[in-house]
mmCIF file of C-alpha atoms in Angstrom:
data_model
loop_
_atom_site.group_PDB
_atom_site.id
_atom_site.type_symbol
_atom_site.label_atom_id
_atom_site.label_comp_id
_atom_site.label_asym_id
_atom_site.label_seq_id
_atom_site.Cartn_x
_atom_site.Cartn_y
_atom_site.Cartn_z
ATOM 1 C CA MET A 18 -14.837 -1.627 26.501
ATOM 2 C CA PHE A 19 -13.868 1.925 24.764
ATOM 3 C CA ASP A 20 -16.333 3.545 26.147
ATOM 4 C CA TRP A 21 -14.856 5.265 27.987
ATOM 5 C CA ILE A 22 -12.464 6.922 25.479
ATOM 6 C CA GLN A 23 -15.569 7.722 23.530
ATOM 7 C CA GLN A 24 -17.029 9.939 26.793
ATOM 8 C CA PHE A 25 -13.448 11.335 27.020
ATOM 9 C CA ALA A 26 -13.842 12.726 23.301
ATOM 10 C CA ASP A 27 -17.290 14.078 23.870
ATOM 11 C CA TRP A 28 -16.145 15.470 26.570
ATOM 12 C CA LEU A 29 -13.369 17.484 25.185
ATOM 13 C CA ILE A 30 -15.081 18.148 22.218
ATOM 14 C CA TYR A 31 -18.582 19.442 23.588
ATOM 15 C CA ARG A 32 -17.812 20.506 26.818
ATOM 16 C CA GLN A 33 -14.216 22.005 26.748
ATOM 17 C CA ILE A 34 -14.086 23.172 23.495
ATOM 18 C CA GLY A 35 -18.051 23.815 23.198
ATOM 19 C CA LEU A 36 -18.611 22.416 19.357
ATOM 20 C CA GLU A 37 -22.071 22.455 18.323
ATOM 21 C CA ARG A 38 -22.810 17.823 18.932
ATOM 22 C CA GLY A 39 -23.927 16.968 15.413
ATOM 23 C CA ARG A 40 -21.414 19.413 12.910
ATOM 24 C CA ARG A 41 -19.000 18.020 10.333
ATOM 25 C CA LEU A 42 -16.341 20.230 11.964
ATOM 26 C CA ALA A 43 -17.497 18.569 15.791
ATOM 27 C CA GLU A 44 -17.790 15.059 14.544
ATOM 28 C CA ALA A 45 -14.212 14.630 12.834
ATOM 29 C CA LEU A 46 -12.596 16.261 15.457
ATOM 30 C CA ASN A 47 -14.540 13.799 17.692
ATOM 31 C CA PHE A 48 -13.999 11.130 15.782
ATOM 32 C CA PHE A 49 -10.464 11.883 15.565
ATOM 33 C CA VAL A 50 -9.550 11.923 19.150
ATOM 34 C CA TYR A 51 -11.657 9.137 19.761
ATOM 35 C CA ASP A 52 -9.511 6.355 17.325
ATOM 36 C CA SER A 53 -6.810 8.247 17.718
ATOM 37 C CA ILE A 54 -6.506 7.105 21.666
ATOM 38 C CA LYS A 55 -8.599 4.087 21.626
ATOM 39 C CA ILE A 56 -6.072 2.864 17.958
ATOM 40 C CA LEU A 57 -3.048 4.126 20.080
ATOM 41 C CA LEU A 58 -3.728 1.969 22.678
ATOM 42 C CA LEU A 59 -4.674 -1.061 21.077
ATOM 43 C CA LEU A 60 -0.809 0.029 19.256
ATOM 44 C CA PHE A 61 0.869 -0.793 22.461
ATOM 45 C CA VAL A 62 -0.489 -3.636 23.860
ATOM 46 C CA VAL A 63 -0.067 -5.875 20.734
ATOM 47 C CA ILE A 64 3.449 -4.280 20.611
ATOM 48 C CA PHE A 65 4.238 -4.888 23.867
ATOM 49 C CA PHE A 66 2.737 -8.994 23.374
ATOM 50 C CA MET A 67 4.381 -9.075 20.728
ATOM 51 C CA GLY A 68 8.446 -7.838 21.946
ATOM 52 C CA ILE A 69 7.028 -10.437 24.431
ATOM 53 C CA VAL A 70 6.853 -13.489 22.376
ATOM 54 C CA ASN A 71 9.631 -11.618 19.837
ATOM 55 C CA SER A 72 11.809 -12.340 22.994
ATOM 56 C CA TYR A 73 11.450 -15.398 23.320
ATOM 57 C CA PHE A 74 11.854 -16.209 19.743
ATOM 58 C CA PRO A 75 14.465 -14.263 18.449
ATOM 59 C CA ILE A 76 15.488 -15.136 14.281
ATOM 60 C CA GLU A 77 18.211 -16.613 14.963
ATOM 61 C CA LYS A 78 16.148 -19.097 16.768
ATOM 62 C CA VAL A 79 13.131 -19.428 13.886
ATOM 63 C CA ARG A 80 15.989 -20.067 10.817
ATOM 64 C CA ASN A 81 17.486 -23.265 13.185
ATOM 65 C CA PHE A 82 14.136 -24.632 13.728
ATOM 66 C CA LEU A 83 12.923 -23.791 10.105
ATOM 67 C CA SER A 84 16.568 -25.271 9.559
ATOM 68 C CA ARG A 85 17.225 -28.320 11.453
ATOM 69 C CA ASN A 86 13.019 -29.035 11.146
ATOM 70 C CA LYS A 87 11.816 -31.420 7.743
ATOM 71 C CA LEU A 88 8.440 -31.386 7.995
ATOM 72 C CA TYR A 89 7.291 -32.703 5.436
ATOM 73 C CA GLY A 90 5.529 -29.290 3.810
ATOM 74 C CA LEU A 91 4.409 -27.405 7.055
ATOM 75 C CA GLU A 92 7.833 -25.665 6.865
ATOM 76 C CA TYR A 93 6.038 -22.989 4.347
ATOM 77 C CA PHE A 94 3.285 -22.730 7.139
ATOM 78 C CA MET A 95 5.627 -22.480 9.692
ATOM 79 C CA ALA A 96 8.453 -20.148 8.027
ATOM 80 C CA SER A 97 4.966 -17.860 7.094
ATOM 81 C CA ALA A 98 3.792 -17.866 10.791
ATOM 82 C CA PHE A 99 7.244 -17.082 12.197
ATOM 83 C CA GLY A 100 6.558 -14.367 10.150
ATOM 84 C CA VAL A 101 3.703 -12.697 11.613
ATOM 85 C CA VAL A 102 5.646 -12.638 15.127
ATOM 86 C CA THR A 103 8.856 -11.687 13.769
ATOM 87 C CA PRO A 104 9.767 -7.974 12.901
ATOM 88 C CA PHE A 105 11.770 -7.078 10.252
ATOM 89 C CA CYS A 106 12.808 -3.858 8.479
ATOM 90 C CA SER A 107 12.410 -4.099 4.635
ATOM 91 C CA CYS A 108 16.205 -3.194 4.950
ATOM 92 C CA SER A 109 17.257 -6.329 6.842
ATOM 93 C CA SER A 110 15.715 -8.150 4.041
ATOM 94 C CA VAL A 111 18.499 -9.018 2.120
ATOM 95 C CA PRO A 112 20.929 -10.169 5.177
ATOM 96 C CA LEU A 113 17.942 -11.975 6.289
ATOM 97 C CA PHE A 114 17.440 -13.574 2.675
ATOM 98 C CA ILE A 115 21.283 -14.667 3.186
ATOM 99 C CA GLY A 116 21.031 -15.761 6.429
ATOM 100 C CA PHE A 117 18.019 -18.488 5.389
ATOM 101 C CA VAL A 118 19.751 -19.679 2.167
ATOM 102 C CA ARG A 119 23.003 -20.307 4.428
ATOM 103 C CA GLY A 120 21.275 -21.940 7.428
ATOM 104 C CA GLY A 121 19.794 -24.771 3.584
ATOM 105 C CA ILE A 122 15.951 -23.724 3.678
ATOM 106 C CA PRO A 123 14.665 -23.641 0.275
ATOM 107 C CA LEU A 124 14.574 -21.031 -1.274
ATOM 108 C CA GLY A 125 10.210 -21.188 -1.250
ATOM 109 C CA VAL A 126 10.635 -21.610 2.428
ATOM 110 C CA THR A 127 12.122 -17.846 2.461
ATOM 111 C CA PHE A 128 9.674 -16.083 0.184
ATOM 112 C CA ALA A 129 6.777 -17.065 2.044
ATOM 113 C CA PHE A 130 8.490 -15.573 5.449
ATOM 114 C CA LEU A 131 9.585 -12.795 3.729
ATOM 115 C CA ILE A 132 6.057 -11.728 2.527
ATOM 116 C CA THR A 133 4.194 -12.437 5.383
ATOM 117 C CA SER A 134 6.098 -11.019 7.957
ATOM 118 C CA PRO A 135 6.304 -6.696 6.445
ATOM 119 C CA LEU A 136 2.127 -7.625 5.792
ATOM 120 C CA VAL A 137 1.407 -9.534 9.248
ATOM 121 C CA ASN A 138 3.229 -7.342 11.819
ATOM 122 C CA GLU A 139 2.528 -6.213 15.118
ATOM 123 C CA VAL A 140 1.532 -2.482 14.162
ATOM 124 C CA ALA A 141 -0.683 -3.564 11.085
ATOM 125 C CA ILE A 142 -2.084 -6.089 13.432
ATOM 126 C CA GLY A 143 -3.278 -3.898 16.681
ATOM 127 C CA LEU A 144 -4.297 -0.971 14.042
ATOM 128 C CA PHE A 145 -5.970 -3.572 12.919
ATOM 129 C CA LEU A 146 -7.771 -4.402 15.866
ATOM 130 C CA GLY A 147 -8.804 -1.106 16.532
ATOM 131 C CA LEU A 148 -10.318 -0.126 13.870
ATOM 132 C CA PHE A 149 -12.416 -3.191 12.254
ATOM 133 C CA GLY A 150 -12.787 -5.644 15.062
ATOM 134 C CA LEU A 151 -11.504 -9.071 16.576
ATOM 135 C CA LYS A 152 -13.518 -10.582 14.005
ATOM 136 C CA ALA A 153 -11.722 -9.378 10.361
ATOM 137 C CA THR A 154 -8.604 -8.764 12.695
ATOM 138 C CA ALA A 155 -8.290 -12.878 12.948
ATOM 139 C CA ILE A 156 -9.692 -13.299 9.297
ATOM 140 C CA TYR A 157 -6.375 -10.640 8.502
ATOM 141 C CA VAL A 158 -3.756 -12.945 10.272
ATOM 142 C CA ILE A 159 -5.011 -16.079 8.610
ATOM 143 C CA SER A 160 -5.522 -15.087 5.507
ATOM 144 C CA GLY A 161 -1.607 -13.386 5.465
ATOM 145 C CA VAL A 162 -0.269 -16.789 6.980
ATOM 146 C CA VAL A 163 -2.642 -17.981 3.693
ATOM 147 C CA LEU A 164 -0.839 -16.296 1.464
ATOM 148 C CA GLY A 165 2.771 -16.661 2.715
ATOM 149 C CA MET A 166 2.485 -19.820 2.505
ATOM 150 C CA THR A 167 0.778 -20.780 -1.037
ATOM 151 C CA ALA A 168 3.513 -18.317 -2.928
ATOM 152 C CA GLY A 169 5.622 -19.550 -1.148
ATOM 153 C CA ILE A 170 5.042 -22.788 -2.297
ATOM 154 C CA ILE A 171 3.812 -21.163 -5.886
ATOM 155 C CA LEU A 172 8.130 -19.404 -5.942
ATOM 156 C CA SER A 173 9.062 -23.085 -5.235
ATOM 157 C CA ARG A 174 7.884 -24.919 -8.013
ATOM 158 C CA PHE A 175 9.693 -22.754 -10.375
ATOM 159 C CA ARG A 176 13.308 -23.771 -9.502
ATOM 160 C CA LEU A 177 14.855 -20.770 -8.669
ATOM 161 C CA GLU A 178 17.879 -20.796 -7.853
ATOM 162 C CA ARG A 179 19.007 -20.463 -11.221
ATOM 163 C CA TYR A 180 18.247 -16.780 -11.019
ATOM 164 C CA LEU A 181 20.076 -15.793 -8.075
ATOM 165 C CA THR A 182 22.867 -13.225 -8.728
ATOM 166 C CA PRO A 183 26.568 -15.506 -8.923
ATOM 167 C CA TRP A 184 27.813 -14.779 -4.680
ATOM 168 C CA VAL A 185 24.326 -16.239 -3.171
ATOM 169 C CA LYS A 186 24.497 -19.572 -5.370
ATOM 170 C CA GLU A 187 28.607 -19.924 -3.682
ATOM 171 C CA VAL A 188 26.833 -19.637 -0.265
ATOM 172 C CA LEU A 189 23.383 -21.956 -1.360
ATOM 173 C CA ALA A 190 26.842 -24.072 -3.157
ATOM 174 C CA ASN A 191 28.055 -24.566 0.650
ATOM 175 C CA ALA A 192 24.652 -24.153 2.611
ATOM 176 C CA GLN A 193 25.008 -26.092 5.547
ATOM 177 C CA ARG A 194 22.538 -27.653 8.655
ATOM 178 C CA GLU A 195 22.562 -25.235 11.343
ATOM 179 C CA GLU A 196 23.992 -26.901 14.404
ATOM 180 C CA GLU A 197 22.700 -25.240 18.169
ATOM 181 C CA LYS A 198 25.085 -22.355 17.730
ATOM 182 C CA PHE A 199 22.140 -20.252 18.747
ATOM 183 C CA THR A 200 23.587 -20.481 22.448
ATOM 184 C CA ALA A 201 19.705 -19.753 25.005
ATOM 185 C CA GLU A 202 19.181 -16.539 26.883
ATOM 186 C CA ASN A 203 18.189 -18.031 30.181
ATOM 187 C CA THR A 204 17.810 -13.997 31.143
ATOM 188 C CA PRO A 205 14.311 -14.570 33.726
ATOM 189 C CA PHE A 206 11.355 -13.036 32.642
ATOM 190 C CA PHE A 207 10.556 -10.149 34.780
ATOM 191 C CA GLN A 208 14.695 -8.868 33.541
ATOM 192 C CA ARG A 209 13.173 -9.010 29.734
ATOM 193 C CA LEU A 210 10.127 -7.167 31.001
ATOM 194 C CA PRO A 211 11.993 -3.514 31.072
ATOM 195 C CA VAL A 212 14.027 -4.119 28.096
ATOM 196 C CA ILE A 213 10.251 -4.931 25.886
ATOM 197 C CA TRP A 214 9.145 -2.098 27.486
ATOM 198 C CA ARG A 215 11.679 0.479 25.724
ATOM 199 C CA GLU A 216 11.278 -1.624 22.863
ATOM 200 C CA ALA A 217 7.187 -0.947 22.584
ATOM 201 C CA ALA A 218 7.581 2.454 23.499
ATOM 202 C CA LYS A 219 9.812 3.240 20.720
ATOM 203 C CA ILE A 220 8.405 1.704 18.042
ATOM 204 C CA LEU A 221 4.895 2.360 19.191
ATOM 205 C CA LYS A 222 7.217 6.493 19.208
ATOM 206 C CA GLY A 223 7.924 5.804 15.630
ATOM 207 C CA VAL A 224 4.467 5.158 14.263
ATOM 208 C CA VAL A 225 3.111 7.478 16.348
ATOM 209 C CA PRO A 226 3.231 10.709 13.436
ATOM 210 C CA TYR A 227 1.681 8.113 10.991
ATOM 211 C CA VAL A 228 -0.722 7.031 12.444
ATOM 212 C CA ILE A 229 -2.209 10.682 13.666
ATOM 213 C CA VAL A 230 -1.412 11.704 9.961
ATOM 214 C CA GLY A 231 -3.709 8.550 8.346
ATOM 215 C CA ILE A 232 -6.272 9.541 11.047
ATOM 216 C CA ALA A 233 -6.484 13.469 10.974
ATOM 217 C CA ILE A 234 -7.253 12.112 7.100
ATOM 218 C CA GLY A 235 -9.785 8.813 7.947
ATOM 219 C CA GLY A 236 -11.172 12.052 10.286
ATOM 220 C CA LEU A 237 -11.621 14.554 6.967
ATOM 221 C CA MET A 238 -12.788 12.243 5.235
ATOM 222 C CA HIS A 239 -15.225 11.043 7.828
ATOM 223 C CA GLY A 240 -16.683 13.868 8.547
ATOM 224 C CA TYR A 241 -17.034 15.217 4.924
ATOM 225 C CA ILE A 242 -17.596 12.406 2.257
ATOM 226 C CA PRO A 243 -21.192 10.951 1.694
ATOM 227 C CA GLU A 244 -21.284 7.301 2.624
ATOM 228 C CA GLY A 245 -21.466 5.666 -0.109
ATOM 229 C CA PHE A 246 -20.160 7.609 -1.928
ATOM 230 C CA PHE A 247 -17.143 5.090 -3.715
ATOM 231 C CA GLU A 248 -20.101 2.977 -3.589
ATOM 232 C CA LYS A 249 -20.649 3.788 -7.565
ATOM 233 C CA TYR A 250 -17.156 3.326 -8.387
ATOM 234 C CA MET A 251 -16.247 -0.185 -6.648
ATOM 235 C CA SER A 252 -18.895 -1.570 -5.436
ATOM 236 C CA LYS A 253 -18.123 -5.600 -5.294
ATOM 237 C CA GLU A 254 -20.545 -6.078 -8.196
ATOM 238 C CA ASN A 255 -17.100 -4.700 -9.926
ATOM 239 C CA LEU A 256 -15.163 -7.288 -10.552
ATOM 240 C CA LEU A 257 -12.059 -5.301 -11.561
ATOM 241 C CA ALA A 258 -11.826 -3.175 -8.521
ATOM 242 C CA VAL A 259 -10.321 -5.971 -6.319
ATOM 243 C CA PRO A 260 -6.848 -5.916 -9.360
ATOM 244 C CA MET A 261 -7.506 -2.663 -10.518
ATOM 245 C CA ALA A 262 -6.754 -1.598 -6.835
ATOM 246 C CA THR A 263 -4.141 -3.338 -6.069
ATOM 247 C CA VAL A 264 -2.349 -3.387 -9.645
ATOM 248 C CA LEU A 265 -2.453 0.706 -8.136
ATOM 249 C CA ALA A 266 -1.238 0.476 -5.205
ATOM 250 C CA VAL A 267 2.469 -1.929 -5.550
ATOM 251 C CA PRO A 268 4.366 1.615 -6.668
ATOM 252 C CA MET A 269 3.018 2.628 -3.395
ATOM 253 C CA TYR A 270 4.682 2.442 -0.477
ATOM 254 C CA SER A 271 4.022 3.591 2.839
ATOM 255 C CA ASN A 272 3.495 1.109 6.337
ATOM 256 C CA ALA A 273 0.948 -0.625 7.057
ATOM 257 C CA SER A 274 0.702 2.801 9.796
ATOM 258 C CA GLY A 275 -0.433 5.497 7.709
ATOM 259 C CA ILE A 276 -2.970 3.413 6.147
ATOM 260 C CA LEU A 277 -4.801 1.419 7.898
ATOM 261 C CA PRO A 278 -6.640 4.353 9.136
ATOM 262 C CA VAL A 279 -7.274 5.963 5.979
ATOM 263 C CA VAL A 280 -8.942 1.840 4.442
ATOM 264 C CA GLN A 281 -11.744 2.153 7.557
ATOM 265 C CA VAL A 282 -12.749 5.611 6.514
ATOM 266 C CA LEU A 283 -12.611 3.591 2.388
ATOM 267 C CA VAL A 284 -14.276 1.126 3.873
ATOM 268 C CA SER A 285 -16.982 2.580 6.062
ATOM 269 C CA LYS A 286 -17.534 5.338 3.169
ATOM 270 C CA GLY A 287 -18.943 1.591 0.553
ATOM 271 C CA ILE A 288 -15.547 0.018 -0.620
ATOM 272 C CA PRO A 289 -16.084 -3.313 0.312
ATOM 273 C CA LEU A 290 -13.376 -4.475 3.029
ATOM 274 C CA GLY A 291 -11.988 -7.247 0.770
ATOM 275 C CA THR A 292 -11.161 -4.903 -2.089
ATOM 276 C CA ALA A 293 -9.774 -1.768 0.303
ATOM 277 C CA ILE A 294 -7.521 -4.966 2.002
ATOM 278 C CA ALA A 295 -6.091 -5.556 -1.138
ATOM 279 C CA PHE A 296 -5.179 -2.510 -1.758
ATOM 280 C CA MET A 297 -3.705 -2.276 2.163
ATOM 281 C CA MET A 298 -1.561 -5.244 1.397
ATOM 282 C CA ALA A 299 0.289 -4.397 -2.509
ATOM 283 C CA VAL A 300 1.071 -1.065 -0.370
ATOM 284 C CA VAL A 301 2.931 -2.560 2.144
ATOM 285 C CA GLY A 302 4.078 -5.813 0.873
ATOM 286 C CA LEU A 303 5.117 -4.589 -2.226
ATOM 287 C CA SER A 304 7.650 -1.901 -2.710
ATOM 288 C CA PHE A 305 9.860 -0.340 -5.252
ATOM 289 C CA PRO A 306 12.462 -0.275 -2.273
ATOM 290 C CA GLU A 307 12.433 -3.619 -1.372
ATOM 291 C CA ALA A 308 12.963 -4.522 -4.398
ATOM 292 C CA MET A 309 16.410 -2.599 -4.989
ATOM 293 C CA LEU A 310 17.857 -4.100 -2.243
ATOM 294 C CA LEU A 311 16.979 -7.070 -2.878
ATOM 295 C CA LYS A 312 18.113 -6.806 -6.348
ATOM 296 C CA LYS A 313 21.915 -7.827 -4.954
ATOM 297 C CA VAL A 314 20.263 -11.363 -4.232
ATOM 298 C CA MET A 315 17.643 -11.703 -7.021
ATOM 299 C CA SER A 316 17.903 -11.458 -10.755
ATOM 300 C CA LEU A 317 16.383 -8.564 -12.117
ATOM 301 C CA LYS A 318 13.835 -11.309 -13.204
ATOM 302 C CA LEU A 319 13.447 -13.053 -10.181
ATOM 303 C CA ILE A 320 11.800 -10.171 -8.460
ATOM 304 C CA GLY A 321 9.627 -10.290 -11.156
ATOM 305 C CA ILE A 322 7.895 -13.840 -10.257
ATOM 306 C CA PHE A 323 8.799 -12.564 -7.048
ATOM 307 C CA PHE A 324 6.222 -9.497 -7.888
ATOM 308 C CA GLY A 325 4.014 -11.395 -9.935
ATOM 309 C CA VAL A 326 2.915 -13.955 -7.727
ATOM 310 C CA VAL A 327 2.187 -11.428 -5.463
ATOM 311 C CA THR A 328 0.097 -9.799 -6.606
ATOM 312 C CA LEU A 329 -1.886 -12.170 -7.695
ATOM 313 C CA CYS A 330 -2.036 -13.805 -4.560
ATOM 314 C CA ILE A 331 -3.265 -10.078 -3.033
ATOM 315 C CA ILE A 332 -6.182 -10.100 -6.208
ATOM 316 C CA VAL A 333 -6.959 -13.620 -5.198
ATOM 317 C CA SER A 334 -7.824 -12.833 -0.943
ATOM 318 C CA GLY A 335 -9.371 -10.018 -1.699
ATOM 319 C CA TYR A 336 -11.801 -12.001 -3.631
ATOM 320 C CA LEU A 337 -12.582 -14.240 -0.727
ATOM 321 C CA PHE A 338 -12.505 -11.309 2.022
ATOM 322 C CA ASN A 339 -15.652 -9.591 -0.323
ATOM 323 C CA LEU A 340 -16.943 -12.934 -0.927
ATOM 324 C CA ILE A 341 -16.564 -13.369 3.058
ATOM 325 C CA PHE A 342 -17.605 -10.613 3.716
ATOM 326 C CA MET B 7 42.722 0.616 21.294
ATOM 327 C CA LYS B 8 38.766 -0.393 19.963
ATOM 328 C CA THR B 9 37.592 -0.578 17.555
ATOM 329 C CA ILE B 10 33.982 -0.369 16.520
ATOM 330 C CA LYS B 11 31.684 -1.311 13.638
ATOM 331 C CA ILE B 12 28.167 -0.655 12.643
ATOM 332 C CA LEU B 13 27.065 -2.678 9.978
ATOM 333 C CA GLY B 14 23.993 -0.964 8.316
ATOM 334 C CA THR B 15 22.559 -0.363 5.054
ATOM 335 C CA GLY B 16 22.232 2.774 5.320
ATOM 336 C CA CYS B 17 18.500 2.968 6.652
ATOM 337 C CA PRO B 18 17.301 5.409 9.049
ATOM 338 C CA ASN B 19 18.026 3.538 11.558
ATOM 339 C CA CYS B 20 21.353 2.244 11.014
ATOM 340 C CA LYS B 21 22.082 6.104 10.302
ATOM 341 C CA ARG B 22 20.305 6.354 14.087
ATOM 342 C CA THR B 23 22.909 3.513 16.275
ATOM 343 C CA THR B 24 26.524 5.198 14.249
ATOM 344 C CA GLU B 25 24.735 8.747 16.501
ATOM 345 C CA VAL B 26 24.576 6.273 18.888
ATOM 346 C CA VAL B 27 27.857 4.942 18.957
ATOM 347 C CA GLN B 28 29.740 8.730 17.798
ATOM 348 C CA GLN B 29 28.036 9.931 20.791
ATOM 349 C CA ALA B 30 28.758 7.254 23.678
ATOM 350 C CA VAL B 31 32.210 7.733 22.764
ATOM 351 C CA GLU B 32 31.952 11.078 22.873
ATOM 352 C CA GLU B 33 30.610 11.705 26.284
ATOM 353 C CA LEU B 34 32.810 8.275 27.326
ATOM 354 C CA SER B 35 35.739 10.339 26.029
ATOM 355 C CA LEU B 36 37.246 7.335 24.551
ATOM 356 C CA PRO B 37 41.275 7.946 23.989
ATOM 357 C CA ASP B 38 41.955 5.065 21.506
ATOM 358 C CA VAL B 39 38.872 4.046 19.543
ATOM 359 C CA SER B 40 37.509 3.747 15.767
ATOM 360 C CA ILE B 41 34.356 4.253 13.839
ATOM 361 C CA GLU B 42 33.550 2.440 11.366
ATOM 362 C CA LYS B 43 30.449 2.235 8.732
ATOM 363 C CA VAL B 44 30.396 -0.803 6.762
ATOM 364 C CA GLU B 45 27.440 -0.709 4.215
ATOM 365 C CA ASP B 46 29.052 -3.328 2.086
ATOM 366 C CA ILE B 47 26.384 -6.618 2.083
ATOM 367 C CA MET B 48 28.774 -8.468 1.322
ATOM 368 C CA LYS B 49 31.068 -7.320 3.759
ATOM 369 C CA ILE B 50 27.836 -7.833 7.050
ATOM 370 C CA MET B 51 27.321 -11.396 5.900
ATOM 371 C CA GLU B 52 30.903 -12.564 7.553
ATOM 372 C CA TYR B 53 29.200 -11.860 10.621
ATOM 373 C CA ASP B 54 26.462 -13.594 9.932
ATOM 374 C CA ILE B 55 23.634 -11.775 11.435
ATOM 375 C CA MET B 56 20.283 -11.676 10.103
ATOM 376 C CA SER B 57 18.994 -7.997 10.492
ATOM 377 C CA THR B 58 20.736 -4.385 11.111
ATOM 378 C CA PRO B 59 21.181 -2.672 13.137
ATOM 379 C CA ALA B 60 23.899 -4.723 14.176
ATOM 380 C CA VAL B 61 26.859 -3.180 16.645
ATOM 381 C CA VAL B 62 30.769 -4.743 16.385
ATOM 382 C CA ILE B 63 33.361 -4.436 19.335
ATOM 383 C CA ASP B 64 36.482 -5.423 18.400
ATOM 384 C CA GLU B 65 34.912 -7.965 16.109
ATOM 385 C CA ARG B 66 32.847 -9.449 18.291
ATOM 386 C CA VAL B 67 28.457 -8.888 17.863
ATOM 387 C CA VAL B 68 27.427 -6.972 20.881
ATOM 388 C CA ILE B 69 23.778 -5.816 19.531
ATOM 389 C CA LYS B 70 21.354 -6.895 16.728
ATOM 390 C CA GLY B 71 18.581 -5.900 14.923
ATOM 391 C CA ARG B 72 17.870 -3.310 17.273
ATOM 392 C CA VAL B 73 18.803 0.552 17.877
ATOM 393 C CA PRO B 74 21.151 0.656 20.842
ATOM 394 C CA SER B 75 20.491 3.078 23.622
ATOM 395 C CA LYS B 76 23.323 5.496 24.233
ATOM 396 C CA GLY B 77 23.744 3.871 27.901
ATOM 397 C CA GLU B 78 24.041 0.257 26.786
ATOM 398 C CA ILE B 79 26.439 1.502 24.483
ATOM 399 C CA MET B 80 28.575 3.676 26.739
ATOM 400 C CA GLU B 81 27.994 -0.010 29.038
ATOM 401 C CA LEU B 82 29.314 -1.778 26.535
ATOM 402 C CA LEU B 83 32.351 -0.085 26.274
ATOM 403 C CA LYS B 84 33.646 0.971 29.317
ATOM 404 C CA VAL B 85 34.528 -3.412 29.678
#
């Protein structure tokens, strides 16, 4: 399916620029051109389709759905699954949190959404498809959903309401089931498309620099680091590798678009996929800027519990990945 | 007189939204417009939105959860 991109990269590097096949620089550049085109293409396709889904399921609809339906435990799954298709920028985490709580949605369910949403998003899925293929992407999405769900259920057992800041408790006391306030838009499909297209282009434009830099770093490492270089330090047999990679990654912050191309090279050089994914999830899913924002609605203790539970879940899914692959 | 409020906690998208609104107002050269940035999360929540940035014109939420284009804001201001 992507042969034509490889042909283009070969043509550009070997014919046009005239670099010799097999030289390090040539191979690194070839890899860079091929990967950039393929990944940006896939990214756009995924972002565009997620845009269509999102146009029909905006966040208000998600909240109303979760608020109205008692689903006997299934609501954790639904919240987590909605987290995949609903994009949200970390600066929205507080309004989102309050909005959910105000709609009478339990804290655990709210957390399930808050955890999955940054972890598995359209950009991450697009990149994953381009870098690791369909099977790994499916497993990644599923494990992201399960992770959010599990963490949400565990968190709900802690009786976390105690640790909210006073004004959120007040909101909680006045919480009510959301009536059908949401006015459904009846814009026909073809009128939605231009808007969705523009949004997708805007998102892509925003992540392009990160992706290019990520792929460039990846390309350099690809060309210059010997095969199996990391295997010595981070093999599957080394049981400490997953927790170490995760804990190291928590204070780091980047978005999926910057980190994934680098992760792919790490994997191709011998780091087990599970370890690499645990690292990536911790970088993307947990961040200090987000913690600072959440301080407005949660006590430090709750933020600590939240980060602790998510870190544990990431470590577990890292081990699982290593078992599967 | 029109009041435009930009709701956002100060993230890059919110800043970009403010710029877009300012440009739109300048381009239309409307005489009687006040632009206000609302960064206090408690005030923001009074508008019952769940994603920022949002644009409020005369107390009505017209854009939420994304950065609007200049043309869009100009359209909204003409009404």
